[in-house]
CSV table of N, CA, C and O in Angstrom, one decimal:
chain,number,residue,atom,x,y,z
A,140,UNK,N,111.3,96.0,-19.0
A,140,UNK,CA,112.3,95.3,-19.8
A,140,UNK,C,113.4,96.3,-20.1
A,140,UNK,O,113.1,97.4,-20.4
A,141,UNK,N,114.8,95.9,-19.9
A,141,UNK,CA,115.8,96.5,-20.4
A,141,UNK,C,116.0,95.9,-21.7
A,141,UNK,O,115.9,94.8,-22.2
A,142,UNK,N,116.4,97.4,-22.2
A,142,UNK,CA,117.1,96.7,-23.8
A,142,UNK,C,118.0,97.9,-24.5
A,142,UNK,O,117.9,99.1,-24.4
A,143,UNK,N,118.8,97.3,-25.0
A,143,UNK,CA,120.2,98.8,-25.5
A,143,UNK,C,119.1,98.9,-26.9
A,143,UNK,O,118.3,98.3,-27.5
A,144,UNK,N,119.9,100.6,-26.8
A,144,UNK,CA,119.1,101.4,-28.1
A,144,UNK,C,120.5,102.2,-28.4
A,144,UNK,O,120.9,103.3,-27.9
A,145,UNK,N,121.1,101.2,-29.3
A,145,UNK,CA,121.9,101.6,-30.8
A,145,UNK,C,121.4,102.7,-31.5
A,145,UNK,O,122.1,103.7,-31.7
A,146,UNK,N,120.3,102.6,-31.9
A,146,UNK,CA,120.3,103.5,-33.2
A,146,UNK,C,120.0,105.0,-32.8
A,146,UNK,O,120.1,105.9,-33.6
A,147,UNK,N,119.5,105.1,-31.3
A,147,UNK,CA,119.4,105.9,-30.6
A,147,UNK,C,121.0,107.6,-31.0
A,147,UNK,O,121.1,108.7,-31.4
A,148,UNK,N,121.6,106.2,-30.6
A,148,UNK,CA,122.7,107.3,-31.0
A,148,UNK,C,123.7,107.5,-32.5
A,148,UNK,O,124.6,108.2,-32.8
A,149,UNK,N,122.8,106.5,-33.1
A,149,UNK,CA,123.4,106.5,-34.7
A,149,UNK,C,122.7,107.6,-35.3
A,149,UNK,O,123.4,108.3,-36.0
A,150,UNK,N,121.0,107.9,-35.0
A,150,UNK,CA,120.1,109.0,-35.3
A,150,UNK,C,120.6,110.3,-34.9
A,150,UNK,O,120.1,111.4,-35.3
A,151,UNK,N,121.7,110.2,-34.0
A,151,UNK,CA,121.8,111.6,-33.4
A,151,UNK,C,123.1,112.1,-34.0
A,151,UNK,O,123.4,113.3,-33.8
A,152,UNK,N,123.8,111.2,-34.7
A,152,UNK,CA,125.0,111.2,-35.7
A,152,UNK,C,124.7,111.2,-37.1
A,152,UNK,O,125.7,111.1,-37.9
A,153,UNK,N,123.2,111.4,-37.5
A,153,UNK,CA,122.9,111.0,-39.0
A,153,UNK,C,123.6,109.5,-39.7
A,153,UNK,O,124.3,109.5,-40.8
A,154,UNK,N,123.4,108.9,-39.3
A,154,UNK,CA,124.3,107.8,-39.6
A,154,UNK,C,123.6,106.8,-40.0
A,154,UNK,O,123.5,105.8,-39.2
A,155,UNK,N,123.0,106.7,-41.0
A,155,UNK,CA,121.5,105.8,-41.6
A,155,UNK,C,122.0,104.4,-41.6
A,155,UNK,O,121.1,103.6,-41.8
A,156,UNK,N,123.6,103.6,-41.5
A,156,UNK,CA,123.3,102.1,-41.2
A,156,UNK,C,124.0,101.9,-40.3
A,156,UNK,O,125.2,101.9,-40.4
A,157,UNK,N,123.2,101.5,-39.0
A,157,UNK,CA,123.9,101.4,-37.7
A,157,UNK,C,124.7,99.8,-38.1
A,157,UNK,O,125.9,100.0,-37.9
A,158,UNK,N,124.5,98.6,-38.6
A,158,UNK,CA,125.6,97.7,-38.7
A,158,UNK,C,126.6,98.0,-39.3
A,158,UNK,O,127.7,97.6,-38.9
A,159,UNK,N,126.5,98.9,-40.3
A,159,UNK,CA,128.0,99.2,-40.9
A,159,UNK,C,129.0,100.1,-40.2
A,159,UNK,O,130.2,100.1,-40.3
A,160,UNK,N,128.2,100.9,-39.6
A,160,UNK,CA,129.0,101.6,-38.8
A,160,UNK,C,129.7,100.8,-37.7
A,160,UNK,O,130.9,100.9,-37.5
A,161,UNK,N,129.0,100.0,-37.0
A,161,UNK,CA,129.4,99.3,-35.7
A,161,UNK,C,130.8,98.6,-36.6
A,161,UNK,O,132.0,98.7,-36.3
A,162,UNK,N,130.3,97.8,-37.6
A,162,UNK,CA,131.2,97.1,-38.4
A,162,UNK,C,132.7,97.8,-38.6
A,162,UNK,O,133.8,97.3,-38.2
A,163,UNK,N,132.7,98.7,-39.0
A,163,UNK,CA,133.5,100.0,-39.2
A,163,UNK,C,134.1,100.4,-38.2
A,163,UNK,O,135.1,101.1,-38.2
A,164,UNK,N,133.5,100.1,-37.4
A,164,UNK,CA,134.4,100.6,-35.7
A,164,UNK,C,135.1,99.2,-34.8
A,164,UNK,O,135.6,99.0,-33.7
A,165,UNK,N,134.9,98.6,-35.8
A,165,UNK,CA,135.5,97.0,-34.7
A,165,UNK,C,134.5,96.1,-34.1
A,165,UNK,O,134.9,95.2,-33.4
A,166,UNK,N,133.0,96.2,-34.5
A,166,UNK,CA,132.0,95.5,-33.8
A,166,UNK,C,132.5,94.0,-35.1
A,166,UNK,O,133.3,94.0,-36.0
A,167,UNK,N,131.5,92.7,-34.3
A,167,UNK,CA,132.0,91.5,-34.8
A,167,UNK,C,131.1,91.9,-36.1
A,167,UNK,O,130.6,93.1,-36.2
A,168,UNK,N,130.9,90.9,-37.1
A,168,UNK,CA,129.3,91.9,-38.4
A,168,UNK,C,128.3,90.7,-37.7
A,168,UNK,O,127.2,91.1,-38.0
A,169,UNK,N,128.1,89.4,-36.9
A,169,UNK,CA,127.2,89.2,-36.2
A,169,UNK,C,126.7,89.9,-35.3
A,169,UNK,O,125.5,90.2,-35.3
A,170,UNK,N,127.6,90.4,-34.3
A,170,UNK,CA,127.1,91.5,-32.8
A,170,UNK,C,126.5,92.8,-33.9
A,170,UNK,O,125.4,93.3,-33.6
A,171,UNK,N,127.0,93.3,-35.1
A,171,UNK,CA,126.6,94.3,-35.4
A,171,UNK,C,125.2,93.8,-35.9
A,171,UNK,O,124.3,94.2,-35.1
A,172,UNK,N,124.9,93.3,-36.4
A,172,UNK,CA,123.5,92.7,-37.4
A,172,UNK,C,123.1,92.9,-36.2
A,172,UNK,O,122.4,94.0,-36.3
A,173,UNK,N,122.9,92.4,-34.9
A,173,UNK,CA,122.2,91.6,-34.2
A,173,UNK,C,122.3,93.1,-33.4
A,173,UNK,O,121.9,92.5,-32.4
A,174,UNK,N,122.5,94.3,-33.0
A,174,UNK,CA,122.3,95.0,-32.4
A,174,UNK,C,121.9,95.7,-33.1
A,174,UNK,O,120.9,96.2,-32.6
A,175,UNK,N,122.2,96.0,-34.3
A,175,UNK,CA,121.2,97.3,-35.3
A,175,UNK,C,119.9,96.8,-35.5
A,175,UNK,O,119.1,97.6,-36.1
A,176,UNK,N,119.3,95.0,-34.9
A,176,UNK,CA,117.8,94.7,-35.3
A,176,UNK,C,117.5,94.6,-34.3
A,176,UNK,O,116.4,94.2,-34.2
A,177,UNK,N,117.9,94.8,-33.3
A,177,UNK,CA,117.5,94.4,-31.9
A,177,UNK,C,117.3,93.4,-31.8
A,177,UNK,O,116.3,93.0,-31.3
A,178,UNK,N,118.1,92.7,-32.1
A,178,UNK,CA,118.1,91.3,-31.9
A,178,UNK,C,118.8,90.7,-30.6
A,178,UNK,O,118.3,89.8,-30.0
A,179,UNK,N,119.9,91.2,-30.2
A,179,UNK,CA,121.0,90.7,-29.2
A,179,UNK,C,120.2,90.8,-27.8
A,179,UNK,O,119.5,91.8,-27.6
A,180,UNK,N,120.2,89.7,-26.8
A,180,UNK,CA,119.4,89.4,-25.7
A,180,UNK,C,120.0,89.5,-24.8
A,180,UNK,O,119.4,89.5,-23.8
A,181,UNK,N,121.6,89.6,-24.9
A,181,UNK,CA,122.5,89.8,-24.1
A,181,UNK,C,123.7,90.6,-24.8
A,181,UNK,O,123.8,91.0,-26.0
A,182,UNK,N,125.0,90.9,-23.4
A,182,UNK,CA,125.9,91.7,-24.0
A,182,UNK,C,127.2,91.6,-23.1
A,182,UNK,O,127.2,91.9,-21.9
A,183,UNK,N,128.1,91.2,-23.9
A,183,UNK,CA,129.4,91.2,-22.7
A,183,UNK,C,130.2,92.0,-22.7
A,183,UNK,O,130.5,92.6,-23.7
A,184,UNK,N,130.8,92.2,-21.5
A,184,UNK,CA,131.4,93.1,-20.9
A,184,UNK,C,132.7,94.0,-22.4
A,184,UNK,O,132.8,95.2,-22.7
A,185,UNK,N,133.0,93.2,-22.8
A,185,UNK,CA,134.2,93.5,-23.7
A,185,UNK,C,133.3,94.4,-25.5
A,185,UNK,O,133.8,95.3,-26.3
A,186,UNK,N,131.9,93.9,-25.6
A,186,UNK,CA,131.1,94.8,-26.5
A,186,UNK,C,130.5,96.2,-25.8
A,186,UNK,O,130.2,97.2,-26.4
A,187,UNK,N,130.4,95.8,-24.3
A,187,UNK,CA,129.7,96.7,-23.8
A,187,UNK,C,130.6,97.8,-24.1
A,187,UNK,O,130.3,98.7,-24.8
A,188,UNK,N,131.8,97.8,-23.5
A,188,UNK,CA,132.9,98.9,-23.5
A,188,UNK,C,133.0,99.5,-24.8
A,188,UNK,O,133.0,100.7,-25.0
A,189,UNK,N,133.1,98.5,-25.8
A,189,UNK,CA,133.1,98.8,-27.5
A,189,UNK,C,132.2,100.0,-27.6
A,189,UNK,O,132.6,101.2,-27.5
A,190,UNK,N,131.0,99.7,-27.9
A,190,UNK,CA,130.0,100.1,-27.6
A,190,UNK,C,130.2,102.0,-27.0
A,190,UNK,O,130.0,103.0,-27.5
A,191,UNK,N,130.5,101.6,-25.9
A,191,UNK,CA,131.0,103.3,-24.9
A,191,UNK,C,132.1,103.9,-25.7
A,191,UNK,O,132.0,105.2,-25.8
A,192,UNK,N,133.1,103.3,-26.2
A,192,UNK,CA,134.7,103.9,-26.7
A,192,UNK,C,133.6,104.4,-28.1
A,192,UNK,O,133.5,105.6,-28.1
A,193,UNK,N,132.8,103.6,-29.1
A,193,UNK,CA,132.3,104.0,-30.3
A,193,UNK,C,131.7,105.6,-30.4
A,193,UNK,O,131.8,106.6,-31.0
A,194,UNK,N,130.8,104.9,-29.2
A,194,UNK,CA,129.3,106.0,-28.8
A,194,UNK,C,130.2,107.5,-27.8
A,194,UNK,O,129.6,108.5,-27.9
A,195,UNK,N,131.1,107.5,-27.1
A,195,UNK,CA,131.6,108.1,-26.2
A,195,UNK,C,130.9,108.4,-25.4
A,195,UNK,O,130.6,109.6,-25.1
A,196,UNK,N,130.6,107.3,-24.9
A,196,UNK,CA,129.1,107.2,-23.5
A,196,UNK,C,129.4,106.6,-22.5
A,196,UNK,O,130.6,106.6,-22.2
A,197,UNK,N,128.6,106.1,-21.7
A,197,UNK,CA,128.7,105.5,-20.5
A,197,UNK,C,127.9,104.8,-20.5
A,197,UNK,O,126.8,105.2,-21.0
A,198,UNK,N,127.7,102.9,-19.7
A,198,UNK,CA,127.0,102.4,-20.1
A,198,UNK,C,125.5,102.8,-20.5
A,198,UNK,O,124.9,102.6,-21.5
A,199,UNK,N,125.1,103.6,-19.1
A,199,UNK,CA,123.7,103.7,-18.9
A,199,UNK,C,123.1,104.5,-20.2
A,199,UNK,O,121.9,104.4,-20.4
A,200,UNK,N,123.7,105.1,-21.0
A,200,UNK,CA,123.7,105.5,-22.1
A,200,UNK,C,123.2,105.1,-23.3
A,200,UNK,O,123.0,105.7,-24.3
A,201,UNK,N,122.9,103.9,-23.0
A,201,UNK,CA,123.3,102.8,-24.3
A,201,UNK,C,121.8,102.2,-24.1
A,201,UNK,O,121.3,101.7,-25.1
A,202,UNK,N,121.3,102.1,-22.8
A,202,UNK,CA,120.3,101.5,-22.3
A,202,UNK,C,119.1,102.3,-22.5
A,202,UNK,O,119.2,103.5,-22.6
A,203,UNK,N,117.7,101.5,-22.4
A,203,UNK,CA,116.7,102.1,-22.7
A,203,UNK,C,115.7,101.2,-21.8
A,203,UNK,O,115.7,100.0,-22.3
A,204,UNK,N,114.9,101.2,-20.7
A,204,UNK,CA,114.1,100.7,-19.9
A,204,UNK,C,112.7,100.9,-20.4
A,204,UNK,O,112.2,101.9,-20.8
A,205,UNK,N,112.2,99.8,-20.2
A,205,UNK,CA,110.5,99.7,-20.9
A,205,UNK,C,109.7,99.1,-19.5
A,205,UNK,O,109.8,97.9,-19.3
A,206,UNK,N,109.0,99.9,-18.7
A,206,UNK,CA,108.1,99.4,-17.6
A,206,UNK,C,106.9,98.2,-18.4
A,206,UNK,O,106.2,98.3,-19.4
A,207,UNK,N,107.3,96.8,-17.4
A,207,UNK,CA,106.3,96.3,-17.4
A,207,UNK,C,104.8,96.2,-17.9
A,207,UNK,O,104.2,95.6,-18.8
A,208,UNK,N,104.4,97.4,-16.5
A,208,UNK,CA,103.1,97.1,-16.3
A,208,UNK,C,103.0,98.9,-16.1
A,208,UNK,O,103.9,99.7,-16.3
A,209,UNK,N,101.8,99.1,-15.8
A,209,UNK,CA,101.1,100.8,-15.6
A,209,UNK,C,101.7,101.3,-14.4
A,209,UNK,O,102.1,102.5,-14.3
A,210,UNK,N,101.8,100.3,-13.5
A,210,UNK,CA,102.0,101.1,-12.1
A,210,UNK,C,103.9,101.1,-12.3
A,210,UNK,O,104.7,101.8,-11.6
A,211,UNK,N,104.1,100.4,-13.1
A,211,UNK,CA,105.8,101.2,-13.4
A,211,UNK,C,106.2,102.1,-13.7
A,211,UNK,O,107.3,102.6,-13.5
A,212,UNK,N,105.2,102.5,-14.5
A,212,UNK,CA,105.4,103.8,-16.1
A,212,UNK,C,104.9,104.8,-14.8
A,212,UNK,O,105.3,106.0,-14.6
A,213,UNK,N,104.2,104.4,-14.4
A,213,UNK,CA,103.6,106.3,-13.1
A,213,UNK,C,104.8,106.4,-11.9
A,213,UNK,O,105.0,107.4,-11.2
A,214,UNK,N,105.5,105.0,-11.9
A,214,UNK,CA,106.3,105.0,-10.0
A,214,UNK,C,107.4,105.7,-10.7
A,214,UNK,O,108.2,105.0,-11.2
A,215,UNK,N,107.5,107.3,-10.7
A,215,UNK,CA,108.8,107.8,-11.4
A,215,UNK,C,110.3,107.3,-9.7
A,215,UNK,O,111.5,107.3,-9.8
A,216,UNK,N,109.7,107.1,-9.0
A,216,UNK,CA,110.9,106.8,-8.1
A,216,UNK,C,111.7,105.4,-8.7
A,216,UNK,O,112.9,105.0,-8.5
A,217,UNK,N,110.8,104.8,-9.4
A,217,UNK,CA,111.8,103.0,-9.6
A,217,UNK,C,112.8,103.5,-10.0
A,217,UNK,O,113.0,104.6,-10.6
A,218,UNK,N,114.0,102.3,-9.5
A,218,UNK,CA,115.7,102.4,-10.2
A,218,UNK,C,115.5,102.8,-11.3
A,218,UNK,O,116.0,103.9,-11.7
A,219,UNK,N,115.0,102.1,-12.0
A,219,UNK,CA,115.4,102.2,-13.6
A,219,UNK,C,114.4,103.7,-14.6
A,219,UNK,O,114.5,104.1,-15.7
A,220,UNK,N,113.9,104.0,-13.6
A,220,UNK,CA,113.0,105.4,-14.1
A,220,UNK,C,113.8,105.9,-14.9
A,220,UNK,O,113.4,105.9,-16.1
A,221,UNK,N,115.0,106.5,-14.7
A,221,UNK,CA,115.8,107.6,-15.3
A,221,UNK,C,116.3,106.9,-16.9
A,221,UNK,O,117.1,107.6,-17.5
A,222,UNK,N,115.9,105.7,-17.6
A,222,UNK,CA,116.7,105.0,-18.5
A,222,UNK,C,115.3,105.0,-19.4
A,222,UNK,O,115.5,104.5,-20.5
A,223,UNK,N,114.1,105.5,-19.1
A,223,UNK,CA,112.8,105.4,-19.9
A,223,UNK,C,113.0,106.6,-21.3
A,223,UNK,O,113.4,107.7,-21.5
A,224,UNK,N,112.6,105.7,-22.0
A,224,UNK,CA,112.6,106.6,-23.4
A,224,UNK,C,112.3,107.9,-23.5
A,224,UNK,O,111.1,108.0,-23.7
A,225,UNK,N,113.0,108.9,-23.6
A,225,UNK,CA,112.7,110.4,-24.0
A,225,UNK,C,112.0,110.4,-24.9
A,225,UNK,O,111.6,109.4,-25.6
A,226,UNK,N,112.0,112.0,-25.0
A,226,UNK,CA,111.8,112.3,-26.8
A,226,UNK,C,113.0,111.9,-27.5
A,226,UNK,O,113.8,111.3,-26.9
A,227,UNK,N,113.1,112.1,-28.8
A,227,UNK,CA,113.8,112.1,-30.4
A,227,UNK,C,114.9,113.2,-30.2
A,227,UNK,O,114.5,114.3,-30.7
A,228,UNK,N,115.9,113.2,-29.7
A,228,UNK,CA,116.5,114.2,-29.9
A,228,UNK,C,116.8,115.2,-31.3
A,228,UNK,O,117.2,116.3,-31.1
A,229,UNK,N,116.4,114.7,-32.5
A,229,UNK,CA,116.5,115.0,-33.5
A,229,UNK,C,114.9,115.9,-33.5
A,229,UNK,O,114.7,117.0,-34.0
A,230,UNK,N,114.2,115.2,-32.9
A,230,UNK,CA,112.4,116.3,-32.5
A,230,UNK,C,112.9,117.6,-31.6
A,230,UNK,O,112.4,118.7,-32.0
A,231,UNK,N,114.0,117.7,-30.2
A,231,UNK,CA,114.4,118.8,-29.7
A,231,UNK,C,115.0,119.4,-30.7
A,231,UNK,O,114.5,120.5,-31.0
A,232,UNK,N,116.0,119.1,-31.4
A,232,UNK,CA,116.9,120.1,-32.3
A,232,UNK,C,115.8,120.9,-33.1
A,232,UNK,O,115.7,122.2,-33.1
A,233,UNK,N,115.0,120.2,-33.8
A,233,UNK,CA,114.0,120.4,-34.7
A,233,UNK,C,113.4,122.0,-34.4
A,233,UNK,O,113.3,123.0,-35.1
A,234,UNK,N,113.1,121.7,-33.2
A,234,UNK,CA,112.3,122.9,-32.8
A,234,UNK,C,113.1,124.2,-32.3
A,234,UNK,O,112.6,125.1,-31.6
A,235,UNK,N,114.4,124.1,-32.6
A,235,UNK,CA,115.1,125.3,-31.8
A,235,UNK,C,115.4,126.7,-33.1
A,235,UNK,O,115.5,126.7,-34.3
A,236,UNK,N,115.4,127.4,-32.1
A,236,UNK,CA,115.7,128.6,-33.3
A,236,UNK,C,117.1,128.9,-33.9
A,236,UNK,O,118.2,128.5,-33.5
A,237,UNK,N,116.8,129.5,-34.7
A,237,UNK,CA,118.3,129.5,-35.3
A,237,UNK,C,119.3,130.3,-34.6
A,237,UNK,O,120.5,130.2,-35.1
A,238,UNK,N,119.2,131.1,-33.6
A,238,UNK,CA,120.0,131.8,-32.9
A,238,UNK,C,120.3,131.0,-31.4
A,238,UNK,O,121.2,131.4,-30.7
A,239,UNK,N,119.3,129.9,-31.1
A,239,UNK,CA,119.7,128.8,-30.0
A,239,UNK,C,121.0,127.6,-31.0
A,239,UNK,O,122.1,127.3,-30.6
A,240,UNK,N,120.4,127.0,-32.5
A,240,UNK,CA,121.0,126.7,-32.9
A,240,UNK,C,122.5,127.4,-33.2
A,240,UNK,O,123.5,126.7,-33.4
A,241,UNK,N,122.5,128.1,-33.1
A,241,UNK,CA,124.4,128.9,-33.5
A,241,UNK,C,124.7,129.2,-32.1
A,241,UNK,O,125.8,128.9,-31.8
A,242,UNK,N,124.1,129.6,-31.4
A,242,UNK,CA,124.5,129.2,-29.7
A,242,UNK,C,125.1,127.8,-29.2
A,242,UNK,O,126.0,127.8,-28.5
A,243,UNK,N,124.3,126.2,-29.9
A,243,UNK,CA,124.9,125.2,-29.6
A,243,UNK,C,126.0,125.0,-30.3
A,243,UNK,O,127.1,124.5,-29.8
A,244,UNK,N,125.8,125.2,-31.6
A,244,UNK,CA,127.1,125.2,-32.4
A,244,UNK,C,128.3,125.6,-31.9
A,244,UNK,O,129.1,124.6,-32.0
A,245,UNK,N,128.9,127.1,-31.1
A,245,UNK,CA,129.4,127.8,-30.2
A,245,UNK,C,129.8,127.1,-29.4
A,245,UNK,O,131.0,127.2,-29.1
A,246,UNK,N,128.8,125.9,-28.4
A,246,UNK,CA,129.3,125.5,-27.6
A,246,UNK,C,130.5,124.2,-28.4
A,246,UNK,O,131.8,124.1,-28.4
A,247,UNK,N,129.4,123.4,-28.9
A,247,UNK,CA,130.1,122.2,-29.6
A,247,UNK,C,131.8,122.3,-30.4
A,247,UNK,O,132.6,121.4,-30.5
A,248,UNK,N,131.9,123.6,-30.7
A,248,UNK,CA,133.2,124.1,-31.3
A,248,UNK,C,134.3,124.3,-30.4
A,248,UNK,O,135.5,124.2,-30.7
A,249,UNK,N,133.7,124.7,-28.9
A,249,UNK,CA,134.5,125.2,-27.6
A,249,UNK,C,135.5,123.9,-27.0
A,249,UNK,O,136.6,123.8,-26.5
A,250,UNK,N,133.6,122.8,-27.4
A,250,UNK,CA,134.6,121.4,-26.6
A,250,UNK,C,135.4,120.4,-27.2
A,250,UNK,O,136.0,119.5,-26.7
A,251,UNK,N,135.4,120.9,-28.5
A,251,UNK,CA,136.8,120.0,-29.3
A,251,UNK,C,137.7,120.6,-29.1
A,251,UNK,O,138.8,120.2,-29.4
């Protein structure tokens, strides 16, 4: 199953209400409700882009793939492999040291 994961990148923003934010950026407050519950079953082209301009992503970004069956979750070659749920990025940060942390920081200051 494909399904977008919003909060994905609201968590990675500290950003505790994904509808208000969406709301706040130009989302409709239906598409927002309905994406912050995972509710939306679909997505058109003109939110999808929303969505990318908000998040500063790319679609595939936005997406999160859930294998079927067992022999999905092991076939790392399928199309959609690469869109399977990671860790928590907020779990990587967690564990870094504080001299990797001021290393990222360093970078993140470079690219604005």
């Amino acid at each position: 199953m494909l399904k977008l994961d919003i909060d994905k990148h609201c968590r990675a923003r500290n950003l505790p209400n994904t509808a208000a934010y969406l709301r706040q950026n130009g989302i409709s407050h239906w598409v927002s409700h309905q994406l912050a519950n995972n509710q939306k079953l679909s997505i058109g082209f003109y939110d999808l882009e929303q969505l990318c301009v908000i998040f500063k992503c790319t679609p595939d970004d936005l997406f999160e793939w859930i294998p079927d069956t067992a022999e999905e979750e092991k076939n790392t070659r399928h199309p959609l492999a690469f869109l399977k749920k990671g860790k928590n990025i907020s779990d990587d940060i967690s564990n870094l040291s504080f001299a990797q942390l001021k290393e990222i920081t360093k970078i993140i200051r470079e690219k604005k």
